[in-house]
Every structure is written in C-alpha cells, then in structure tokens.
PDB file of C-alpha atoms in Angstrom:
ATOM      1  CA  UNK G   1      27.885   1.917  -8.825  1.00  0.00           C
ATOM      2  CA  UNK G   2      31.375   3.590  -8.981  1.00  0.00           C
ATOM      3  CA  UNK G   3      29.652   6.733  -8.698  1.00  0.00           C
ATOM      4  CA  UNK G   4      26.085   5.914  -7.413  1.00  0.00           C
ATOM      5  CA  UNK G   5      26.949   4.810  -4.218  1.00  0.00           C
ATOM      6  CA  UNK G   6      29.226   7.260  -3.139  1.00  0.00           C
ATOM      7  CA  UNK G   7      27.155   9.742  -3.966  1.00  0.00           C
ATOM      8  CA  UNK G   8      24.106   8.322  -2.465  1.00  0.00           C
ATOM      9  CA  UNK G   9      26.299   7.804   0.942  1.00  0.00           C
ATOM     10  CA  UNK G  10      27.253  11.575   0.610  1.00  0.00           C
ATOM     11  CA  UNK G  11      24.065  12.850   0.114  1.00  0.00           C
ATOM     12  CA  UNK G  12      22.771  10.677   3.317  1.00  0.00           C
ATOM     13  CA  UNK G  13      25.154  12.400   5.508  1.00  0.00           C
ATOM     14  CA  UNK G  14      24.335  16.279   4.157  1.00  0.00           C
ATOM     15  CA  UNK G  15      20.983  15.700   4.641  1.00  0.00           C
ATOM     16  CA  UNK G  16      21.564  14.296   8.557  1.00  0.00           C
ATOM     17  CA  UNK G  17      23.774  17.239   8.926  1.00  0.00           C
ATOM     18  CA  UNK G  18      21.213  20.278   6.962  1.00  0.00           C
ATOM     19  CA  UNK G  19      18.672  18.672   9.524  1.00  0.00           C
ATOM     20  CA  UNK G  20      21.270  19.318  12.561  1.00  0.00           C
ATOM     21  CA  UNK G  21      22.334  23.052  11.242  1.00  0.00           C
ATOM     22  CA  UNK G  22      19.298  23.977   9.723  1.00  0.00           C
ATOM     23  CA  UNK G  23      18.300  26.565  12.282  1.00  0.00           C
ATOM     24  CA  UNK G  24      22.211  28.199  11.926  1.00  0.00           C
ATOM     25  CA  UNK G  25      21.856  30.504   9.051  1.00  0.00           C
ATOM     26  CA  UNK G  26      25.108  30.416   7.353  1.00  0.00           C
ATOM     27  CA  UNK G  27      26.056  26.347   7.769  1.00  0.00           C
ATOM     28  CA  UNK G  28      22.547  25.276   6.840  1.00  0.00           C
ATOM     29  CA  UNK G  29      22.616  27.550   3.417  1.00  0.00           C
ATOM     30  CA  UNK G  30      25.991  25.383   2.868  1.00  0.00           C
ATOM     31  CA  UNK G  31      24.730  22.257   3.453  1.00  0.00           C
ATOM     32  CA  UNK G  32      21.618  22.777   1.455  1.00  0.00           C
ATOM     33  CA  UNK G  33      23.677  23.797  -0.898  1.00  0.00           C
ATOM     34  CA  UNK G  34      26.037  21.024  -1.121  1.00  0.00           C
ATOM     35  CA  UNK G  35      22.774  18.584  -0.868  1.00  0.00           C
ATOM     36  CA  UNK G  36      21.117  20.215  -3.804  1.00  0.00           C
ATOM     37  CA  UNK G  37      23.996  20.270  -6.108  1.00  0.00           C
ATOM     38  CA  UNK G  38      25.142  16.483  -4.609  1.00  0.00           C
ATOM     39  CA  UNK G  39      21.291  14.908  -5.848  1.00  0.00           C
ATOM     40  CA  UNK G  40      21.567  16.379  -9.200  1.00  0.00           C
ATOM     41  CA  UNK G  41      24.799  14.844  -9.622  1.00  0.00           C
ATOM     42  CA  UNK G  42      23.612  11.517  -8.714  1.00  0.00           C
ATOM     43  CA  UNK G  43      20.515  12.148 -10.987  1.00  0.00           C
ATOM     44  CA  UNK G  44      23.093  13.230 -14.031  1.00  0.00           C
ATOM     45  CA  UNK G  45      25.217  10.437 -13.366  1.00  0.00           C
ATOM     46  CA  UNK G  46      22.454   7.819 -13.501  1.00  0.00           C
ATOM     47  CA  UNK G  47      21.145   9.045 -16.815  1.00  0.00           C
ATOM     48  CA  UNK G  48      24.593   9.364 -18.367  1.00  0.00           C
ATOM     49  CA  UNK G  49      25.277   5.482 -17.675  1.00  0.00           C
ATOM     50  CA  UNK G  50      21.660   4.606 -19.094  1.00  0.00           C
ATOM     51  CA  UNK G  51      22.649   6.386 -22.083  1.00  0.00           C
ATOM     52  CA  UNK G  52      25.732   4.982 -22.771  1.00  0.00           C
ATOM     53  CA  UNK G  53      25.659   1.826 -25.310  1.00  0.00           C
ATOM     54  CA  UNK G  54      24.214  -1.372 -24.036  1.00  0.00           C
ATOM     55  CA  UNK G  55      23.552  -0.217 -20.869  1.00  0.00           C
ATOM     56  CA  UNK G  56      20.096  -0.054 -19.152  1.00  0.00           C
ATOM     57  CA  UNK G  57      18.756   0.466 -15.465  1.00  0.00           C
ATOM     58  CA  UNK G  58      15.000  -0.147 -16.745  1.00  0.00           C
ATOM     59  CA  UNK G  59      12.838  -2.918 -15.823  1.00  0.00           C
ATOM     60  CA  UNK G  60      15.710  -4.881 -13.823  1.00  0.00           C
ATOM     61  CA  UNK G  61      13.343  -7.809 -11.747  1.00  0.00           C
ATOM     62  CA  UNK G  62      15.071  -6.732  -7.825  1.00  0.00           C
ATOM     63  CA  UNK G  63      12.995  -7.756  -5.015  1.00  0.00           C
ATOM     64  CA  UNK G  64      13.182  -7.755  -1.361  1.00  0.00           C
ATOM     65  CA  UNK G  65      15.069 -10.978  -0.778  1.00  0.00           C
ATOM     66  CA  UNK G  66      17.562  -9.718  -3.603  1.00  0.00           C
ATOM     67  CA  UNK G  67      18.310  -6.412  -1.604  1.00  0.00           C
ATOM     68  CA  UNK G  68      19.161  -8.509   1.524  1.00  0.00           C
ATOM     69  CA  UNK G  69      21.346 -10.832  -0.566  1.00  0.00           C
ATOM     70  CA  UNK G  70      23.340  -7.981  -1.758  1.00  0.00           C
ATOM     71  CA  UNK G  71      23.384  -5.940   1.212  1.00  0.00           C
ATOM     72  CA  UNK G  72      24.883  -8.759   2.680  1.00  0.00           C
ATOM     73  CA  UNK G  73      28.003 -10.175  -0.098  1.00  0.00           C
ATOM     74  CA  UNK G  74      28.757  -6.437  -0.245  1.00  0.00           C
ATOM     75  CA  UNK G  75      28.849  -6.163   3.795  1.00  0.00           C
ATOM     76  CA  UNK G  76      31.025  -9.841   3.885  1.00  0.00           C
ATOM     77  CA  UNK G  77      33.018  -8.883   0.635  1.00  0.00           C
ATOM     78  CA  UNK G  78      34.248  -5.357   1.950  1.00  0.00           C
ATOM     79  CA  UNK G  79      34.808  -7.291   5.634  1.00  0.00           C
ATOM     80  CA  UNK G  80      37.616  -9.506   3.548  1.00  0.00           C
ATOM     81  CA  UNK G  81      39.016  -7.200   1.042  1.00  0.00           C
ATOM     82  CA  UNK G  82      39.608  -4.530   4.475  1.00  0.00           C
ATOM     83  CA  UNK G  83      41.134  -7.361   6.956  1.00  0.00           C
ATOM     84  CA  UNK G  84      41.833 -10.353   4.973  1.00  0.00           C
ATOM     85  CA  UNK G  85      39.384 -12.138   6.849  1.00  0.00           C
ATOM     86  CA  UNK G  86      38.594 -15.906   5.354  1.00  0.00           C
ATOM     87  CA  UNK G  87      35.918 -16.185   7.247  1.00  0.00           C
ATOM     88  CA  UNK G  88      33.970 -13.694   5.566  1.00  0.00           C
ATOM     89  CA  UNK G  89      35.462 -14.496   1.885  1.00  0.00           C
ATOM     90  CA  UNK G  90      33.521 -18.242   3.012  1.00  0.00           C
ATOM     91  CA  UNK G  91      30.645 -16.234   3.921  1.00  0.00           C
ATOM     92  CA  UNK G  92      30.464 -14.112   0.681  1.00  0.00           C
ATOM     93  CA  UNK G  93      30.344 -17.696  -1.023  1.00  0.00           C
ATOM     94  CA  UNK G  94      28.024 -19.085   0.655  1.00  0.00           C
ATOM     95  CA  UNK G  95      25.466 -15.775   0.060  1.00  0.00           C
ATOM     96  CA  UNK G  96      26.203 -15.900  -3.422  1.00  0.00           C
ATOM     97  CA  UNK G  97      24.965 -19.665  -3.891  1.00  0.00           C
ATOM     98  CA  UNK G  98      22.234 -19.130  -1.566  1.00  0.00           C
ATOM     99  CA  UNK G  99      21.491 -16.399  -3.864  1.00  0.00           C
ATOM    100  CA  UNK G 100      22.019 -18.389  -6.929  1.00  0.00           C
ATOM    101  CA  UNK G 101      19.858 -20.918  -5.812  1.00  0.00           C
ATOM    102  CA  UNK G 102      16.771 -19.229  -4.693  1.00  0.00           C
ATOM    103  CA  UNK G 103      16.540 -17.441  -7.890  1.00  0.00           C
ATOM    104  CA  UNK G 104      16.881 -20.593 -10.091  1.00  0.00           C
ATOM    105  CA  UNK G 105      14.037 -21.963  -7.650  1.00  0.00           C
ATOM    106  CA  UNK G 106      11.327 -19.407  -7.906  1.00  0.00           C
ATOM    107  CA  UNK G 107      12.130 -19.090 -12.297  1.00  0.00           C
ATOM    108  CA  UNK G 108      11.597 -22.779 -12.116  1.00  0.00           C
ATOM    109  CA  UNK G 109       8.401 -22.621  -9.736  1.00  0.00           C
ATOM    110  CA  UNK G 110       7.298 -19.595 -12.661  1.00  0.00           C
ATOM    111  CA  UNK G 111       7.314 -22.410 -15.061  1.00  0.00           C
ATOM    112  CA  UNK G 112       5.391 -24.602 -13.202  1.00  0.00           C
ATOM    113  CA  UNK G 113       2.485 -22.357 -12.546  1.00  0.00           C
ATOM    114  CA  UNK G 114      -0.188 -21.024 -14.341  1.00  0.00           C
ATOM    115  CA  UNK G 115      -2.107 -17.570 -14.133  1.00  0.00           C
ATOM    116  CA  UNK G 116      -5.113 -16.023 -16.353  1.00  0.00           C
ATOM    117  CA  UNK G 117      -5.006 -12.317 -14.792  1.00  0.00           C
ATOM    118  CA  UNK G 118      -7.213  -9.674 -15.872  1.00  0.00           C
ATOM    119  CA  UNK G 119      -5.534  -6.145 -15.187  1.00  0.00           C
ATOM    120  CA  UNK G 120      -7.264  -3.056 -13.514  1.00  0.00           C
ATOM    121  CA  UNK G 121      -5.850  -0.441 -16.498  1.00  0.00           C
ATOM    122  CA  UNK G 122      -8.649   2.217 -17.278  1.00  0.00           C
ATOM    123  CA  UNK G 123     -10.090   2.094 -20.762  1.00  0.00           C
ATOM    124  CA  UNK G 124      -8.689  -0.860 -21.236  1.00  0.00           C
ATOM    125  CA  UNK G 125      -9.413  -4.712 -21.817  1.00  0.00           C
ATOM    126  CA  UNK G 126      -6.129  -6.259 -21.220  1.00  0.00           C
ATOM    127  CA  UNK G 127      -5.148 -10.181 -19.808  1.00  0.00           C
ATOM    128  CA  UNK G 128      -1.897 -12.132 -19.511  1.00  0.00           C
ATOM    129  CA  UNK G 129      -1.282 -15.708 -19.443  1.00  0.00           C
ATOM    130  CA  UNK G 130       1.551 -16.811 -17.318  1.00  0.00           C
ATOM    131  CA  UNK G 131       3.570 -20.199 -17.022  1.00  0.00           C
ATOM    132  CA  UNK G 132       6.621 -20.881 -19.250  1.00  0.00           C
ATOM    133  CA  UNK G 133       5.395 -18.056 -21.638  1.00  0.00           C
ATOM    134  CA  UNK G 134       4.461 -14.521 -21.048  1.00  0.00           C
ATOM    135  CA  UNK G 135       1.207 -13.622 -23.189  1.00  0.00           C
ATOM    136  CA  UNK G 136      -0.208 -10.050 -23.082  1.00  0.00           C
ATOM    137  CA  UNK G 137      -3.899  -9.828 -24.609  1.00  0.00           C
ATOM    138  CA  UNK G 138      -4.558  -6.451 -25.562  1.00  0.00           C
ATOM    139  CA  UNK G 139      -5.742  -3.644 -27.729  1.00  0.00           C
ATOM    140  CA  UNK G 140      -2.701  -1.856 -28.950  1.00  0.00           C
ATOM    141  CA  UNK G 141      -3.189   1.319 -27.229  1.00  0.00           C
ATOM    142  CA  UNK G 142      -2.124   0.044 -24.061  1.00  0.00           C
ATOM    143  CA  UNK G 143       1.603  -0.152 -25.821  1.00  0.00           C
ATOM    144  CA  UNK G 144       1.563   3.352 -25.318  1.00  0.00           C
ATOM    145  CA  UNK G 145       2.501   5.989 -22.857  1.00  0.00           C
ATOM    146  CA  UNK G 146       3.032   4.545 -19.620  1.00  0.00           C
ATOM    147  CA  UNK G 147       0.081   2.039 -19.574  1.00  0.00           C
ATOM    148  CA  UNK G 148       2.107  -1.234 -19.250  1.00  0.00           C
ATOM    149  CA  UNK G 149       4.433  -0.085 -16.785  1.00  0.00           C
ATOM    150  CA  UNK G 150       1.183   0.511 -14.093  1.00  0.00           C
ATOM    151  CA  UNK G 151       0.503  -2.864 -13.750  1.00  0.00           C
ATOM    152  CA  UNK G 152       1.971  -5.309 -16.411  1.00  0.00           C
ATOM    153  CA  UNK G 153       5.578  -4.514 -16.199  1.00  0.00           C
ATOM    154  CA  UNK G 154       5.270  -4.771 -12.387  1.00  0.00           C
ATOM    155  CA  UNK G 155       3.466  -8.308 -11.964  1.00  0.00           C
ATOM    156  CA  UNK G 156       6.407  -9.666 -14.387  1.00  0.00           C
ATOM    157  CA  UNK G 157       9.369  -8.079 -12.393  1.00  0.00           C
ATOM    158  CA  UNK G 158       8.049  -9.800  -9.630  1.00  0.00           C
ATOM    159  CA  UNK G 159       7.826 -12.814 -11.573  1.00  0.00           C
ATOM    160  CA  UNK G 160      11.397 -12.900 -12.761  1.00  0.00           C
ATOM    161  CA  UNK G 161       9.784 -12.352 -16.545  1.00  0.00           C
ATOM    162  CA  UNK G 162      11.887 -10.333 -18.896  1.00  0.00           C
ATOM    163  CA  UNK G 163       9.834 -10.346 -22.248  1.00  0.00           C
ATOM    164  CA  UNK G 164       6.791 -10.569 -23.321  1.00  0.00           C
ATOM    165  CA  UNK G 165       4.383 -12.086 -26.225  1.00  0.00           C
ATOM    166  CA  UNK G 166       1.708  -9.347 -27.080  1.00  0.00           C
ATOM    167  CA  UNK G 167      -1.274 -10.678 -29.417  1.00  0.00           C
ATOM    168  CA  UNK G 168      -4.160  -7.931 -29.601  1.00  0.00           C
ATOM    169  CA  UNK G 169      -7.718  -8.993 -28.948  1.00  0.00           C
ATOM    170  CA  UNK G 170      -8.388  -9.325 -32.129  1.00  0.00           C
ATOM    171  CA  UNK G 171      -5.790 -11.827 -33.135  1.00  0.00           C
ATOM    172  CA  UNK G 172      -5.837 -15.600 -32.830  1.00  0.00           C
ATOM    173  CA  UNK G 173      -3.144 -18.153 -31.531  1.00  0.00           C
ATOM    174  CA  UNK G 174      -2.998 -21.510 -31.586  1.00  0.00           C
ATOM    175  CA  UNK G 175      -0.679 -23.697 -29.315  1.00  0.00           C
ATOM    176  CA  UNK G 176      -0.375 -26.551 -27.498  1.00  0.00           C
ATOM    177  CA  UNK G 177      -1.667 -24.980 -23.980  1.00  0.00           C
ATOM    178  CA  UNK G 178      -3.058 -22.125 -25.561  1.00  0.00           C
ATOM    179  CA  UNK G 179      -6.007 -21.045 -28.040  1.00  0.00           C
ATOM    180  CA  UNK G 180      -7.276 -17.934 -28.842  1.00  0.00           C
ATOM    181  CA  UNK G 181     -10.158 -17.410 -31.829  1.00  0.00           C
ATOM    182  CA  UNK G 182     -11.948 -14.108 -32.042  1.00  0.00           C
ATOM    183  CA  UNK G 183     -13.851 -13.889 -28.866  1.00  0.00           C
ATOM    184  CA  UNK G 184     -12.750 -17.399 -27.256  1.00  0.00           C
ATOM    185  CA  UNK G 185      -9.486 -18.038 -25.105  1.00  0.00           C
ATOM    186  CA  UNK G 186      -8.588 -21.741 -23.728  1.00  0.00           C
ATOM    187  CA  UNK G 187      -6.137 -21.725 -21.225  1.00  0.00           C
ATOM    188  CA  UNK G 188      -4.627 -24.839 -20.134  1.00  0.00           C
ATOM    189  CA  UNK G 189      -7.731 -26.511 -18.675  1.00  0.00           C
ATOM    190  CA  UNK G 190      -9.903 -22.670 -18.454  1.00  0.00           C
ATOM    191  CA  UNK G 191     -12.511 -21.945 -20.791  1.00  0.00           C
ATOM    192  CA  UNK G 192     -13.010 -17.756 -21.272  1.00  0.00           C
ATOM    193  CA  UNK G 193     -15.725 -16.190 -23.644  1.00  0.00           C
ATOM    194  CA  UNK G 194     -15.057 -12.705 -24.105  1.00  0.00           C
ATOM    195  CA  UNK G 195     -17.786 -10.623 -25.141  1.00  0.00           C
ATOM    196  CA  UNK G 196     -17.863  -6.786 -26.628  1.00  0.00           C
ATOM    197  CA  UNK G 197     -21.255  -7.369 -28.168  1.00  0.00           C
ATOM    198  CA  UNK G 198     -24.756  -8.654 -28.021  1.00  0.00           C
ATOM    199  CA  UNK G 199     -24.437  -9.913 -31.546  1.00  0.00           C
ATOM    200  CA  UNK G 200     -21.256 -12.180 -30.146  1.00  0.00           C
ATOM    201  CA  UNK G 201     -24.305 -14.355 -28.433  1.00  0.00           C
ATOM    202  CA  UNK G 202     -25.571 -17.582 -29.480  1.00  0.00           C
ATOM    203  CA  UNK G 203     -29.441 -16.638 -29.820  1.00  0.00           C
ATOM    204  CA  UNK G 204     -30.202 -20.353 -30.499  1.00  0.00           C
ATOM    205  CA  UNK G 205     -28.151 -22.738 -28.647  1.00  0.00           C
ATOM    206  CA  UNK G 206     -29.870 -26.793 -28.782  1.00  0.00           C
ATOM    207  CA  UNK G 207     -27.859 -26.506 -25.015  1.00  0.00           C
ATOM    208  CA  UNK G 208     -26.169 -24.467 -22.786  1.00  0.00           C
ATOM    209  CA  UNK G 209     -22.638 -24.003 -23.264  1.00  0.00           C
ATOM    210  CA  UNK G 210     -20.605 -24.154 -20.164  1.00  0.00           C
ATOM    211  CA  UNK G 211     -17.431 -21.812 -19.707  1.00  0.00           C
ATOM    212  CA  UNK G 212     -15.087 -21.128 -16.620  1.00  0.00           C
ATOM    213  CA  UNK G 213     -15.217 -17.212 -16.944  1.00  0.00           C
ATOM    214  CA  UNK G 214     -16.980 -15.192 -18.682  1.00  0.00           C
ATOM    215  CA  UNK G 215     -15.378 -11.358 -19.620  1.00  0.00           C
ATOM    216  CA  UNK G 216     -18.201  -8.081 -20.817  1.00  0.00           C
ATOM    217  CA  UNK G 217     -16.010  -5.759 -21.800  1.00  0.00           C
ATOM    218  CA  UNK G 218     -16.368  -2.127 -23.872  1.00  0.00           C
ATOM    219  CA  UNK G 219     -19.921  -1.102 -22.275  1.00  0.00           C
ATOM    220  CA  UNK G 220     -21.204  -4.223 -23.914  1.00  0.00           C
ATOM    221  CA  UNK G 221     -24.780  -4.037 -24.581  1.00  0.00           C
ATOM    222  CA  UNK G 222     -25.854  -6.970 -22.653  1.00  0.00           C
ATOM    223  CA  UNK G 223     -28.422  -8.517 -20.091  1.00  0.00           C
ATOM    224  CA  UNK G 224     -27.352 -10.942 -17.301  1.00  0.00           C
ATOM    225  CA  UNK G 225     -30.742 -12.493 -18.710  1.00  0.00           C
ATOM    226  CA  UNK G 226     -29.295 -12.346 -22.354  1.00  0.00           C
ATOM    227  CA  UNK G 227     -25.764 -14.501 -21.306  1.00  0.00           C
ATOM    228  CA  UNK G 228     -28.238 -17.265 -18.687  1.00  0.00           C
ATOM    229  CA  UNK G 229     -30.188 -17.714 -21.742  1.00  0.00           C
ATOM    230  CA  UNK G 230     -27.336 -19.270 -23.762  1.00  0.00           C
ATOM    231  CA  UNK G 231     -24.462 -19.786 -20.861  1.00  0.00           C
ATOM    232  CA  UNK G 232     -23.620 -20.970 -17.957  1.00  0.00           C
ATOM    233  CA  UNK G 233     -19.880 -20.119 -15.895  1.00  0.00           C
ATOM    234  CA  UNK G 234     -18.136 -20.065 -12.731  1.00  0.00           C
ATOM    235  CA  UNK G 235     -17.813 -16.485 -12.374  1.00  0.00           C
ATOM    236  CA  UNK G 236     -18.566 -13.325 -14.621  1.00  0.00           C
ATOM    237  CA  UNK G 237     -15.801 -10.531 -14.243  1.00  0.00           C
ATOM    238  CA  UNK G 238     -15.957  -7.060 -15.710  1.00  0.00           C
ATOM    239  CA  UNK G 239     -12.890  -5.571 -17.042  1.00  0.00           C
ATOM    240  CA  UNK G 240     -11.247  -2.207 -16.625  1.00  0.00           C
ATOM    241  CA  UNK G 241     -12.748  -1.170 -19.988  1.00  0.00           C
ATOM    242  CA  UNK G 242     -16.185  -0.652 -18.728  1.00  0.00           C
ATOM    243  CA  UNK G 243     -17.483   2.248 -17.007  1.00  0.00           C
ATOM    244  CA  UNK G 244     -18.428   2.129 -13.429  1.00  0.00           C
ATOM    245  CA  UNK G 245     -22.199   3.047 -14.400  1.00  0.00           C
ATOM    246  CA  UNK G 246     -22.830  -0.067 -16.684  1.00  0.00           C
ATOM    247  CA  UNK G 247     -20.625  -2.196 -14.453  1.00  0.00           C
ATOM    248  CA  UNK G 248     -22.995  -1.146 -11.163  1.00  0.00           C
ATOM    249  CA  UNK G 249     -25.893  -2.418 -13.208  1.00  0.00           C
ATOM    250  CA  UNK G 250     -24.652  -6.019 -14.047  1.00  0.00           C
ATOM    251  CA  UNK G 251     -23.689  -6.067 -10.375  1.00  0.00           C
ATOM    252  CA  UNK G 252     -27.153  -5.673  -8.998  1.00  0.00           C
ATOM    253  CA  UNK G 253     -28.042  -8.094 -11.979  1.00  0.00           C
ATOM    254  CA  UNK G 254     -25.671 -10.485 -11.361  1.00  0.00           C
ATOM    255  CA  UNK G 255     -26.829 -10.200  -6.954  1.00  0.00           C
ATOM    256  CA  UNK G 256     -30.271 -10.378  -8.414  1.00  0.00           C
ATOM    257  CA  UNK G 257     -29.520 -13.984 -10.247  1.00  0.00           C
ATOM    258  CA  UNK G 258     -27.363 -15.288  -7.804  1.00  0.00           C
ATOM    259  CA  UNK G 259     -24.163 -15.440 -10.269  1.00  0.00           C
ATOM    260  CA  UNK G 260     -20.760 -15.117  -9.048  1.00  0.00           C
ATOM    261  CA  UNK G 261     -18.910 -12.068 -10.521  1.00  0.00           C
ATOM    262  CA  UNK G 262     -15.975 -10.204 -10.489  1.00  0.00           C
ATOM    263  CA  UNK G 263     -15.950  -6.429 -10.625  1.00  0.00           C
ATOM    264  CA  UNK G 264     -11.812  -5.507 -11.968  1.00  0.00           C
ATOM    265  CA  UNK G 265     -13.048  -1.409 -11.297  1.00  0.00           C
ATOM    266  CA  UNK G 266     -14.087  -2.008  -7.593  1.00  0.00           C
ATOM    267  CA  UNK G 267     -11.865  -5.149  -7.143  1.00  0.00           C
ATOM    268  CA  UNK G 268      -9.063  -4.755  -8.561  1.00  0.00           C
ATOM    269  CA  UNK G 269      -6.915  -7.530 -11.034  1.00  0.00           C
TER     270      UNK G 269
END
C-alpha cells in the first residue's frame, strides 16, 4: 500500500491531464510518457510484494460493503492523524466494529446455510457442497489451468471461504451430513443420483426409487424413458460436461414427459 496507492493516485492524475493536453504535441508525448512508465511501476511493484515470502494478493474474499468500510476508516483515520480531530478517531472506531461485526455475521450465516451447486465449467462435471465445509466434487482436470478460478474460486470469495475439500467423482465420503458412494451423493436432507452410464441403471427395480435431483453427465447414453422406468425426482439437470447436441435432445424429452429439468449449458449454475 506504501507504494500502491501513491502510485495509483499518480497515475489518476496523468491520465486526467494526457486527456487535457493530448491534442498539444509536446506536453501530451510527456504525459503519456510519464503514464506509461508510472503503470508499469505499479504493475512491478505489485508483483515484487507477491513474491516476497509469505506474502500473497491472490484470492483475498473483498466485496462491495468491504470497499466502503475501508474507504471510509481510511477517509476518518487520515481526517484525525491531519487535525487531531476526536471526532473522527470515534468515527474510525465505530467503522471498524461495524466492520468487524458484519463480517463475523455473514461467516456465521455461511455456516448456517446449505448449498448443492452444480457449476457451468465446459467439459466438466463439477459440484460443491456448502455450509460449515467447503466440498468440491470433481474430476481432477478441473485442478488445472485456470478452471477453478472461472467459477469456483469466485462463489467462495463471495462466501468468505478460504479453503477447500476436493474429493473427485470417483471417490467416496462418509460423514455425518454428507455421503458420497460411486454414483450417489446425500446431502443433508437431498438425495442426488449421478449418472455417466446406462449400465449405472437399475433395469429391475420391485419399485421406483425416489431422488431429489437427478445429474446425466459425460454424453450419457440414456433415455428420459430409460431413468421414468426405474426413477422418479424433482428435477433432472444436465451438467456442463455434456454437449449442447445431446443436452437439446433430453430437453425436448424431458418437455415431452412433463419432467422438470435443468439445463447448466443454457442456464447457467
């Protein structure tokens, strides 16, 4: 911040001034100039600190009320170190426990809730539990690259989530509001079959078995018709790992049977 901020105040005022004297030749070269060289400075700078040991500036959960809250103890902090000012050293206080408090409210309501999401990341069948634990279900390709930084990564900032569980879909686990075997996840009170293959089908059920979702994933081979003949469940959704072709066909299946679905490639997560 030593550096950042002066910089990034600096760099606000060449670029007011560039647009001012861009049409003199001489005194806009300067300023463009001194605006070029000024950004890569802040750019170096940044990257120097992130390199240093210990340090990081990656995935740091800031939203929109945590902007205000700093904009404003910086505003009321610089107000009292300037002119002494005690009202504004009472004011800078009271932001910070405001501050304080709102966080420690919204990680609390995080532990309170529950969400099964299915992400929109293409190629790939990927779902997170969220409550007091942060489970990613996944194949482990999605570790790599930038893939978990397009949607994952994001939904947890926002959440106040630092780390992260990752089990791969074939794995199991086995908790007390969680189980996972093979192609079955139970979620707190949610029921999800996941299903990659016709074979994964119970051909001869003596009943129908009931779920809350149902997940075809990898171009599964599979009827509507196959699933009603065996299942029943709220809502069918299609993951990101299917192509748009086969997906558009269990659509018009699904409109045909009156089922409920969920297309994650035309609807998003």
């Amino acid at each position: 911040n030593i550096l950042v901020i002066p910089l990034a105040t600096l760099i606000i005022y060449e670029a007011v001034l560039l647009l001012f004297f861009s049409a003199v030749p001489v005194i806009g070269d300067v300023f463009a100039f001194l605006l070029k060289y000024s950004v890569k400075g802040l750019n170096y700078s940044v990257e120097f600190v992130e390199q240093l040991p210990y340090s990081f500036i990656d995935t740091i959960p800031f939203n929109s009320y945590d902007v205000l809250f700093a904009y404003l103890l910086i505003i009321s902090g610089a107000v009292y170190l300037f002119y002494k000012n005690y009202t504004s050293l009472r004011f800078s206080l009271i932001v910070l426990l405001s501050w304080i408090s709102l966080n420690t409210i919204v990680k609390y309501s995080n532990l309170n809730e529950s969400e099964f999401i299915v992400y929109n990341i293409k190629g790939e069948s990927a779902f997170n539990l969220l409550d007091s634990r942060n489970i990613l279900i996944a194949d482990s390709s999605i570790l790599e690259g930038e893939k978990i930084r397009y949607a994952p990564m994001n939904k947890w900032l926002h959440k106040g989530y630092r780390d992260y569980e990752f089990i791969n879909n074939n794995g199991n686990l086995s908790d007390r509001n969680y189980l996972k075997e093979e192609n079955l996840i139970v979620y707190h009170d949610k029921t999800i079959l996941f299903l990659t293959d016709k074979n994964q089908l119970n051909h001869n059920p003596e009943k129908t078995i009931e779920f809350d979702y149902i997940i075809l994933s990898g171009n599964a081979r599979i009827k509507i018709e196959d699933i009603q003949s065996c299942y029943a469940a709220e809502m069918i959704l299609f993951d990101s790992s299917n192509n748009f072709y086969t997906v558009e066909n269990w659509i018009e299946e699904c409109d045909q049977a009156g089922i409920k679905y969920h297309s994650v490639l035309h609807d998003g997560a």
